[in-house]
Amino acid sequence: MTETTYAQSATGAEVHTTHIQEPRVLSMQQALNTALDEILASNTKALVFGEDVGHLGGVFRVTDGLQAKHGSSRVFDTPLAESGILGLAAGLAMAGFTPLPEVQFDGFAYPAINQIVCQIARLNYRSRGTMPMPITLRVPSFGGIRAPEHHGESLEALFAHVPGLKVVSPADPHQAYHLLRYAAASPDPVIFMEPKARYWQKAPVEAAPGDDLAGARIARHGRHLTLVAWGAMVARCLQVAELAAEDGIDVEVLDLRWLSPIDGVTLAESVGRTRRAVVVHEAPLTSGLGAEVAQLITASCFDTLRSPVERVTGFDVPYPSGDLEDEYVPNVDRILYGIQRVLEYKRG
Amino acid sequence: MAELTFPLPDLGEGLIEATVLEWLVAPGDQVERNQPLVEVETSKSAVELPSPQAGKVLRIHGEPGQSISVGQPLIVFDVPDDSAGIVGTVPKDEAPKRRVRLSAVLDED
């Protein structure tokens, strides 16, 4: 059950403490909806807006019922203009609001890149810390739902390359609930990449986060090799770990969570133990985030690594139509091949 | 479960309403995609409207003889939560099929 306690902040804005009190089994879509509901209830400056998020409740039902509950001045539809959505977010943040805009699909974020990169990411820097941008931009991301072009893309490397932005992706309902609340409370702009292929699977959401939400987490402990993943690839890597166990290989799965800043300490700690690593992502290989992760691992674990870090990724082509996405997105066999390459490596 | 309302679609040629002739389904029926739902008559013709999707019929709007405007609710379906998305399809969470086996000599030094 959700409970709300009321208090009055120094600025007069009502600040409530609202969160689930006991474990609930939710889909990620429901977990995000619950988190948004609580953020709106607890922070009177929070606003949710985007294409179809109001009356319709979002194309994935993530904002379902929020307009009816919190009113159309706090949860509202925008024109089909992502540049305008993010420009509005920047202006609202300047005026002291906590904007939670949505860009309906990954591939629709491109028209908003100028506002994100040239304004939102650097206004706090430009203003010497007097103009924080506490914006959480929710973006249904990655592939896996047989959708048309511009609905299956992985933009994490683009955003992670921009100083001033934080980038995070939850892997399951529990992570989604707690990371969204964490992001909304952050004074920095956060790109919140929701793995749309994982919107529907239900899992327990605990009342307490369970660990430090600022870093990576070990989703499964193992001794022989670390699989590094984020978003929808975490669930796939957990499947791969089960398959590898049938062959006697004990795989650790590291859910990176934050794609900027990357938690190099947890990476080093994990691969320092397993001495082998494979990075898995849906985005194309070249200049993908896997390269950054591989370098961080190499820099910290060079002396003990048993093999170069492998990458299993999408291909260097535009994201394909739905018929081909099972070949494009890393599947269990491609990840198993990646593991085998690392296991077979012999020093020359 | 979620409710999904299917409004009377634009039947073409600028017609703004249609008259219900006969319902071919009733509340409680499980219908398949493209299954005929209702026969309606416009000032041009009588047509059968196929179901836009599978689902259980919750409510129907309009008795035979009544007219409905384009865009007004025609039928309401009860659909599973996981089919309530508008774009794409819900991925099936099935056990993965593998072809690749791992083999390794793990000399722990």
Coordinates of C-alpha atoms in Angstrom, one line a residue:
Chain A
M1 CA 0.0 0.0 0.0
T2 CA 1.1 3.6 -0.6
E3 CA 1.1 5.8 2.4
T4 CA 1.5 9.6 2.4
T5 CA 2.8 11.7 5.2
Y6 CA 2.6 15.5 5.0
A7 CA 5.1 18.2 6.0
Q8 CA 5.7 21.7 5.0
S9 CA 9.1 22.7 3.5
A10 CA 10.9 25.9 4.1
T11 CA 9.8 27.3 0.7
G12 CA 6.2 26.6 1.4
A13 CA 6.0 23.8 -1.2
E14 CA 4.3 20.8 0.2
V15 CA 6.7 18.0 0.6
H16 CA 5.3 14.6 1.4
T17 CA 7.0 11.3 2.0
T18 CA 5.3 8.8 -0.1
H19 CA 6.5 5.3 -0.9
I20 CA 5.3 1.7 -0.9
Q21 CA 5.3 0.1 2.5
E22 CA 5.4 -3.5 1.7
P23 CA 6.6 -5.7 -1.3
R24 CA 4.3 -5.7 -4.3
V25 CA 4.4 -7.7 -7.5
L26 CA 4.3 -5.3 -10.4
S27 CA 5.2 -5.0 -14.0
M28 CA 7.8 -2.4 -14.8
Q29 CA 5.0 -0.3 -16.4
Q30 CA 3.0 -0.4 -13.1
A31 CA 6.2 0.2 -11.0
L32 CA 6.9 3.3 -13.1
N33 CA 3.3 4.4 -12.8
T34 CA 3.4 4.0 -9.0
A35 CA 6.7 5.9 -8.8
L36 CA 5.4 8.8 -10.9
D37 CA 2.2 8.9 -8.8
E38 CA 4.2 9.1 -5.7
I39 CA 6.6 11.7 -7.1
L40 CA 3.6 13.9 -8.1
A41 CA 2.1 13.4 -4.7
S42 CA 5.2 14.2 -2.7
N43 CA 6.7 17.1 -4.8
T44 CA 4.2 19.8 -5.6
K45 CA 6.7 21.2 -8.2
A46 CA 6.8 18.0 -10.2
L47 CA 5.2 18.0 -13.6
V48 CA 4.7 15.2 -16.1
F49 CA 4.3 16.0 -19.8
G50 CA 4.8 14.7 -23.3
E51 CA 3.0 13.3 -26.2
D52 CA -0.2 11.3 -25.2
V53 CA 0.9 11.1 -21.5
G54 CA -2.2 12.9 -20.2
H55 CA -5.6 11.9 -21.5
L56 CA -4.5 8.7 -23.1
G57 CA -2.1 7.7 -20.3
G58 CA 0.9 7.0 -22.5
V59 CA 1.3 4.5 -25.3
F60 CA 2.7 2.0 -22.8
R61 CA 0.2 3.0 -20.0
V62 CA 3.0 4.3 -17.8
T63 CA 1.1 7.5 -17.1
D64 CA -2.3 5.9 -16.9
G65 CA -4.6 7.6 -14.5
L66 CA -2.1 10.3 -13.4
Q67 CA -3.9 13.2 -15.1
A68 CA -7.3 12.2 -13.6
K69 CA -5.6 12.1 -10.2
H70 CA -3.3 15.0 -10.2
G71 CA -5.0 17.3 -12.7
S72 CA -4.3 18.5 -16.2
S73 CA -2.1 21.4 -15.0
R74 CA 0.4 18.9 -13.7
V75 CA 0.1 16.0 -16.1
F76 CA -0.5 17.2 -19.6
D77 CA -0.2 16.5 -23.3
T78 CA 2.2 18.4 -25.6
P79 CA 2.3 18.9 -29.3
L80 CA 4.3 16.5 -31.4
A81 CA 7.4 18.5 -31.0
E82 CA 10.2 17.0 -29.0
S83 CA 12.4 20.1 -29.2
G84 CA 9.5 22.0 -27.6
I85 CA 9.0 19.4 -24.9
L86 CA 12.6 19.7 -23.8
G87 CA 12.7 23.5 -24.2
L88 CA 9.7 23.6 -22.0
A89 CA 11.5 21.4 -19.5
A90 CA 14.5 23.7 -19.4
G91 CA 12.4 26.7 -18.8
L92 CA 10.3 25.1 -16.1
A93 CA 13.5 23.9 -14.4
M94 CA 14.8 27.5 -14.4
A95 CA 11.6 28.6 -12.8
G96 CA 12.0 26.0 -10.0
F97 CA 9.9 23.1 -11.2
T98 CA 10.8 19.5 -11.3
P99 CA 10.0 18.5 -14.9
L100 CA 9.5 14.8 -15.8
P101 CA 9.0 15.0 -19.5
E102 CA 8.6 11.9 -21.7
V103 CA 9.9 11.4 -25.2
Q104 CA 7.6 8.7 -26.5
F105 CA 10.3 6.6 -28.3
D106 CA 14.1 6.6 -28.4
G107 CA 14.2 7.6 -32.1
F108 CA 12.0 10.6 -31.4
A109 CA 14.7 12.1 -29.1
Y110 CA 16.8 13.3 -32.1
P111 CA 14.8 16.5 -32.6
A112 CA 15.4 17.3 -29.0
I113 CA 19.2 16.8 -29.0
N114 CA 19.9 20.5 -29.3
Q115 CA 17.8 21.4 -26.2
I116 CA 19.3 18.5 -24.3
V117 CA 23.0 19.0 -25.2
C118 CA 23.2 22.8 -25.7
Q119 CA 20.9 23.9 -22.8
I120 CA 19.9 21.3 -20.3
A121 CA 23.2 19.5 -19.9
R122 CA 25.2 22.7 -19.3
L123 CA 22.9 25.4 -17.8
N124 CA 24.1 24.5 -14.3
Y125 CA 27.7 24.7 -15.4
R126 CA 27.1 27.9 -17.4
S127 CA 25.4 29.6 -14.4
R128 CA 28.1 28.6 -12.0
G129 CA 25.8 26.3 -10.1
T130 CA 22.9 28.7 -9.7
M131 CA 20.7 27.1 -12.3
P132 CA 20.3 23.3 -11.6
M133 CA 18.3 21.3 -14.1
P134 CA 16.4 18.7 -12.1
I135 CA 14.9 17.1 -15.2
T136 CA 14.2 13.4 -15.5
L137 CA 13.6 12.6 -19.2
R138 CA 11.9 9.3 -19.6
V139 CA 12.6 7.6 -22.9
P140 CA 11.1 4.2 -23.8
S141 CA 14.2 2.7 -25.2
F142 CA 15.9 -0.3 -27.0
G143 CA 14.3 -2.9 -29.2
G144 CA 12.4 -6.2 -28.8
I145 CA 8.8 -5.3 -29.5
R146 CA 8.6 -5.7 -33.3
A147 CA 8.0 -2.0 -33.7
P148 CA 8.7 0.2 -36.8
E149 CA 11.7 2.4 -37.5
H150 CA 12.7 4.9 -34.8
H151 CA 11.1 2.7 -32.1
G152 CA 14.0 0.3 -31.2
E153 CA 17.1 2.4 -30.9
S154 CA 19.7 2.5 -28.2
L155 CA 20.9 6.1 -27.6
E156 CA 22.9 5.6 -24.4
A157 CA 26.3 6.3 -26.0
L158 CA 25.1 9.6 -27.5
F159 CA 23.8 10.8 -24.1
A160 CA 26.7 9.4 -22.1
H161 CA 29.1 11.3 -24.2
V162 CA 27.6 14.6 -23.1
P163 CA 29.1 16.1 -19.9
G164 CA 26.4 17.3 -17.5
L165 CA 23.9 14.5 -18.2
K166 CA 23.4 11.4 -16.2
V167 CA 22.1 8.3 -18.0
V168 CA 20.4 5.3 -16.3
S169 CA 18.5 2.3 -17.4
P170 CA 16.5 0.0 -15.0
A171 CA 16.5 -3.8 -15.7
D172 CA 13.4 -4.9 -13.7
P173 CA 10.4 -3.4 -11.9
H174 CA 12.2 -3.1 -8.6
Q175 CA 15.0 -1.2 -10.2
A176 CA 12.6 0.9 -12.2
Y177 CA 10.6 2.0 -9.2
H178 CA 13.6 3.0 -7.1
L179 CA 15.7 4.4 -9.8
L180 CA 12.9 6.7 -11.1
R181 CA 12.4 8.1 -7.6
Y182 CA 16.1 8.5 -7.2
A183 CA 16.4 10.3 -10.6
A184 CA 13.5 12.6 -9.9
A185 CA 15.2 13.6 -6.6
S186 CA 18.5 14.3 -8.3
P187 CA 19.5 18.0 -9.0
D188 CA 21.0 16.9 -12.3
P189 CA 19.4 16.1 -15.6
V190 CA 18.9 12.4 -15.9
I191 CA 18.1 10.5 -19.2
F192 CA 16.0 7.6 -17.9
M193 CA 16.0 4.8 -20.5
E194 CA 13.1 2.4 -20.0
P195 CA 13.7 -1.0 -21.7
K196 CA 10.3 -1.3 -23.5
A197 CA 10.8 -5.1 -24.0
R198 CA 10.6 -5.4 -20.2
Y199 CA 7.5 -3.3 -19.5
W200 CA 5.2 -6.2 -19.0
Q201 CA 7.0 -8.9 -17.0
K202 CA 6.0 -8.8 -13.3
A203 CA 8.4 -9.2 -10.4
P204 CA 8.4 -8.1 -6.7
V205 CA 9.1 -4.5 -5.9
E206 CA 10.5 -4.2 -2.4
A207 CA 9.9 -1.1 -0.2
A208 CA 13.6 -0.5 0.3
P209 CA 16.0 -0.1 -2.5
G210 CA 18.3 -2.8 -1.1
D211 CA 21.6 -1.2 -2.2
D212 CA 23.2 2.1 -3.2
L213 CA 21.2 3.3 -6.2
A214 CA 24.0 5.5 -7.3
G215 CA 26.1 2.6 -8.7
A216 CA 26.0 -0.7 -10.5
R217 CA 24.7 -3.9 -8.9
I218 CA 25.6 -7.6 -9.1
A219 CA 22.4 -9.3 -10.4
R220 CA 23.9 -12.8 -10.1
H221 CA 27.1 -13.9 -8.5
G222 CA 29.5 -16.1 -10.3
R223 CA 33.2 -17.1 -10.3
H224 CA 34.4 -17.6 -13.9
L225 CA 33.3 -14.6 -16.0
T226 CA 31.4 -11.3 -15.6
L227 CA 28.7 -10.4 -18.1
V228 CA 28.2 -6.7 -18.1
A229 CA 24.8 -5.4 -19.3
W230 CA 22.0 -2.9 -18.8
G231 CA 18.4 -2.4 -19.6
A232 CA 16.7 -5.4 -21.3
M233 CA 20.0 -7.2 -21.8
V234 CA 20.3 -7.9 -18.1
A235 CA 17.4 -10.4 -18.2
R236 CA 18.9 -12.0 -21.3
C237 CA 22.3 -12.3 -19.6
L238 CA 20.6 -13.9 -16.6
Q239 CA 19.2 -16.5 -19.0
V240 CA 22.6 -17.0 -20.5
A241 CA 24.1 -17.5 -17.0
E242 CA 21.6 -20.3 -16.4
L243 CA 22.6 -22.0 -19.7
A244 CA 26.3 -21.6 -19.0
A245 CA 25.8 -23.2 -15.6
E246 CA 24.6 -26.4 -17.5
D247 CA 28.1 -26.5 -19.0
G248 CA 29.9 -25.9 -15.7
I249 CA 30.7 -22.2 -16.2
D250 CA 29.7 -20.0 -13.3
V251 CA 28.8 -16.6 -14.8
E252 CA 28.4 -13.3 -12.8
V253 CA 25.9 -10.8 -14.2
L254 CA 26.7 -7.1 -13.5
D255 CA 23.8 -4.7 -14.1
L256 CA 25.6 -1.5 -14.8
R257 CA 22.4 0.6 -14.2
W258 CA 24.2 4.0 -14.7
L259 CA 25.7 4.5 -18.1
S260 CA 26.9 7.9 -17.0
P261 CA 28.7 8.1 -14.7
I262 CA 29.8 4.5 -15.0
D263 CA 30.5 2.7 -11.7
G264 CA 34.1 1.7 -12.4
V265 CA 34.6 0.5 -8.8
T266 CA 32.0 -2.3 -9.0
L267 CA 33.3 -3.2 -12.5
A268 CA 36.8 -3.5 -11.1
E269 CA 35.7 -5.5 -8.1
S270 CA 33.7 -8.0 -10.1
V271 CA 36.2 -8.6 -13.0
G272 CA 39.0 -8.5 -10.4
R273 CA 37.5 -11.7 -9.0
T274 CA 36.3 -13.4 -12.2
R275 CA 39.3 -12.3 -14.5
R276 CA 37.1 -12.5 -17.6
A277 CA 34.5 -10.1 -19.0
V278 CA 32.0 -9.9 -21.8
V279 CA 30.0 -6.6 -22.4
V280 CA 26.6 -7.0 -24.0
H281 CA 24.5 -4.2 -25.5
E282 CA 21.9 -3.7 -28.2
A283 CA 23.5 -0.6 -29.7
P284 CA 25.9 -0.9 -32.6
L285 CA 29.4 -2.1 -31.9
T286 CA 31.5 0.9 -33.1
S287 CA 31.9 3.6 -30.4
G288 CA 29.2 1.9 -28.4
L289 CA 29.4 2.0 -24.6
G290 CA 30.9 -1.4 -24.6
A291 CA 34.2 0.1 -25.7
E292 CA 34.2 2.5 -22.6
V293 CA 33.3 -0.4 -20.3
A294 CA 36.1 -2.6 -21.8
Q295 CA 38.7 0.2 -21.3
L296 CA 37.6 0.8 -17.7
I297 CA 38.0 -3.0 -17.0
T298 CA 41.3 -3.1 -18.8
A299 CA 42.7 -0.2 -17.0
S300 CA 41.8 -1.6 -13.6
C301 CA 42.3 -5.3 -14.2
F302 CA 45.0 -5.5 -16.9
D303 CA 47.5 -7.5 -14.8
T304 CA 45.0 -10.2 -13.9
L305 CA 42.7 -10.5 -17.0
R306 CA 42.9 -13.9 -18.6
S307 CA 41.6 -12.6 -22.0
P308 CA 40.8 -9.3 -23.7
V309 CA 37.3 -8.0 -22.9
E310 CA 34.8 -9.2 -25.5
R311 CA 31.8 -7.3 -26.8
V312 CA 28.5 -8.8 -28.0
T313 CA 26.4 -6.1 -29.5
G314 CA 24.1 -5.0 -32.3
F315 CA 25.6 -4.5 -35.7
D316 CA 26.8 -1.3 -37.3
V317 CA 23.6 -0.8 -39.3
P318 CA 20.4 1.2 -38.7
Y319 CA 18.1 -0.7 -36.3
P320 CA 16.3 -3.2 -38.6
S321 CA 12.6 -3.9 -39.0
G322 CA 10.9 -6.2 -36.5
D323 CA 11.4 -9.3 -38.6
L324 CA 15.2 -9.1 -38.2
E325 CA 15.5 -7.8 -34.6
D326 CA 16.1 -11.3 -33.1
E327 CA 19.2 -11.4 -35.3
Y328 CA 20.3 -7.9 -34.5
V329 CA 19.8 -7.8 -30.7
P330 CA 22.3 -10.1 -29.0
N331 CA 20.6 -13.5 -28.5
V332 CA 21.6 -16.2 -26.1
D333 CA 23.7 -18.0 -28.7
R334 CA 25.7 -14.9 -29.7
I335 CA 26.4 -14.2 -26.0
L336 CA 27.4 -17.8 -25.4
Y337 CA 29.8 -17.5 -28.4
G338 CA 31.3 -14.4 -26.8
I339 CA 31.8 -16.3 -23.6
Q340 CA 33.4 -19.2 -25.5
R341 CA 35.8 -16.8 -27.2
V342 CA 37.0 -15.5 -23.8
L343 CA 37.2 -19.0 -22.3
E344 CA 39.3 -20.2 -25.3
Y345 CA 41.8 -17.3 -25.3
K346 CA 45.4 -18.3 -25.0
R347 CA 48.1 -15.8 -24.4
G348 CA 50.4 -15.6 -27.5
Chain B
M1 CA -7.4 -6.4 -17.4
A2 CA -7.9 -3.1 -19.2
E3 CA -10.8 -1.6 -21.1
L4 CA -10.4 -0.7 -24.7
T5 CA -13.0 1.3 -26.5
F6 CA -13.5 1.1 -30.2
P7 CA -15.3 4.1 -31.6
L8 CA -17.4 4.0 -34.8
P9 CA -14.8 4.5 -37.5
D10 CA -15.1 6.9 -40.4
L11 CA -16.8 4.8 -43.0
G12 CA -15.7 7.0 -45.9
E13 CA -17.3 9.5 -48.3
G14 CA -17.7 12.1 -45.6
L15 CA -20.5 10.2 -43.8
I16 CA -20.8 11.3 -40.1
E17 CA -23.0 8.6 -38.7
A18 CA -24.3 5.1 -39.2
T19 CA -27.4 3.2 -38.0
V20 CA -27.0 -0.1 -36.2
L21 CA -28.8 -2.9 -38.1
E22 CA -27.8 -6.0 -36.1
W23 CA -25.2 -6.9 -33.5
L24 CA -23.3 -10.1 -34.4
V25 CA -21.7 -10.3 -30.9
A26 CA -22.9 -9.8 -27.4
P27 CA -21.3 -8.8 -24.1
G28 CA -19.4 -11.7 -22.7
D29 CA -18.4 -13.0 -26.1
Q30 CA -14.8 -13.7 -26.9
V31 CA -14.1 -12.3 -30.4
E32 CA -11.1 -12.7 -32.7
R33 CA -9.4 -10.1 -34.7
N34 CA -11.3 -9.4 -38.0
Q35 CA -14.4 -11.3 -36.7
P36 CA -17.6 -9.4 -37.9
L37 CA -18.9 -7.4 -34.9
V38 CA -21.9 -5.5 -36.2
E39 CA -23.8 -4.7 -39.3
V40 CA -24.4 -0.9 -39.8
E41 CA -26.1 1.1 -42.5
T42 CA -25.1 4.4 -43.8
S43 CA -26.9 6.5 -46.3
K44 CA -24.7 4.8 -48.9
S45 CA -24.6 1.1 -48.0
A46 CA -24.9 -1.6 -45.3
V47 CA -21.5 -2.9 -44.1
E48 CA -20.2 -5.4 -41.6
L49 CA -17.5 -4.0 -39.3
P50 CA -14.7 -6.4 -38.4
S51 CA -13.2 -6.4 -35.0
P52 CA -9.9 -4.4 -34.8
Q53 CA -8.5 -6.9 -32.3
A54 CA -9.1 -10.0 -30.2
G55 CA -10.8 -9.6 -26.8
K56 CA -13.8 -10.2 -24.6
V57 CA -16.8 -7.9 -25.3
L58 CA -17.7 -5.8 -22.3
R59 CA -20.3 -3.5 -23.6
I60 CA -22.0 -2.6 -26.9
H61 CA -23.5 0.8 -27.8
G62 CA -26.6 1.3 -29.9
E63 CA -29.7 -0.8 -30.3
P64 CA -30.8 -1.9 -33.8
G65 CA -32.3 1.2 -35.4
Q66 CA -30.3 3.7 -33.3
S67 CA -27.7 5.9 -35.1
I68 CA -24.2 6.5 -33.8
S69 CA -21.9 9.3 -34.8
V70 CA -18.4 8.7 -36.1
G71 CA -16.0 8.8 -33.2
Q72 CA -18.7 7.8 -30.6
P73 CA -18.1 4.5 -28.7
L74 CA -19.3 1.5 -30.6
I75 CA -18.0 -1.4 -28.5
V76 CA -15.8 -1.8 -25.4
F77 CA -13.4 -4.8 -25.0
D78 CA -11.8 -6.3 -22.0
V79 CA -8.2 -6.9 -22.9
P80 CA -5.3 -8.2 -20.9
D81 CA -3.1 -5.5 -19.4
D82 CA -0.2 -6.7 -21.4
S83 CA -1.8 -6.1 -24.8
A84 CA -2.8 -2.5 -23.9
G85 CA 0.3 -1.0 -25.6
I86 CA -0.4 0.9 -28.8
V87 CA 2.8 0.4 -30.7
G88 CA 4.5 -3.0 -31.2
T89 CA 3.8 -6.3 -29.6
V90 CA 4.5 -7.8 -26.2
P91 CA 7.6 -10.0 -26.3
K92 CA 7.0 -13.6 -25.2
D93 CA 9.0 -14.6 -22.2
E94 CA 9.8 -18.1 -23.2
A95 CA 12.7 -20.3 -22.3
P96 CA 15.6 -19.6 -24.6
K97 CA 16.6 -22.2 -27.2
R98 CA 20.3 -22.7 -27.4
R99 CA 22.6 -24.2 -30.0
V100 CA 25.9 -23.2 -28.6
R101 CA 27.5 -25.3 -25.9
L102 CA 30.5 -24.0 -23.8
S103 CA 33.7 -26.0 -23.4
A104 CA 36.6 -24.9 -21.3
V105 CA 39.5 -26.1 -19.3
L106 CA 39.5 -23.8 -16.4
D107 CA 43.0 -24.0 -15.1
E108 CA 42.9 -21.9 -12.0
D109 CA 46.3 -20.5 -11.4

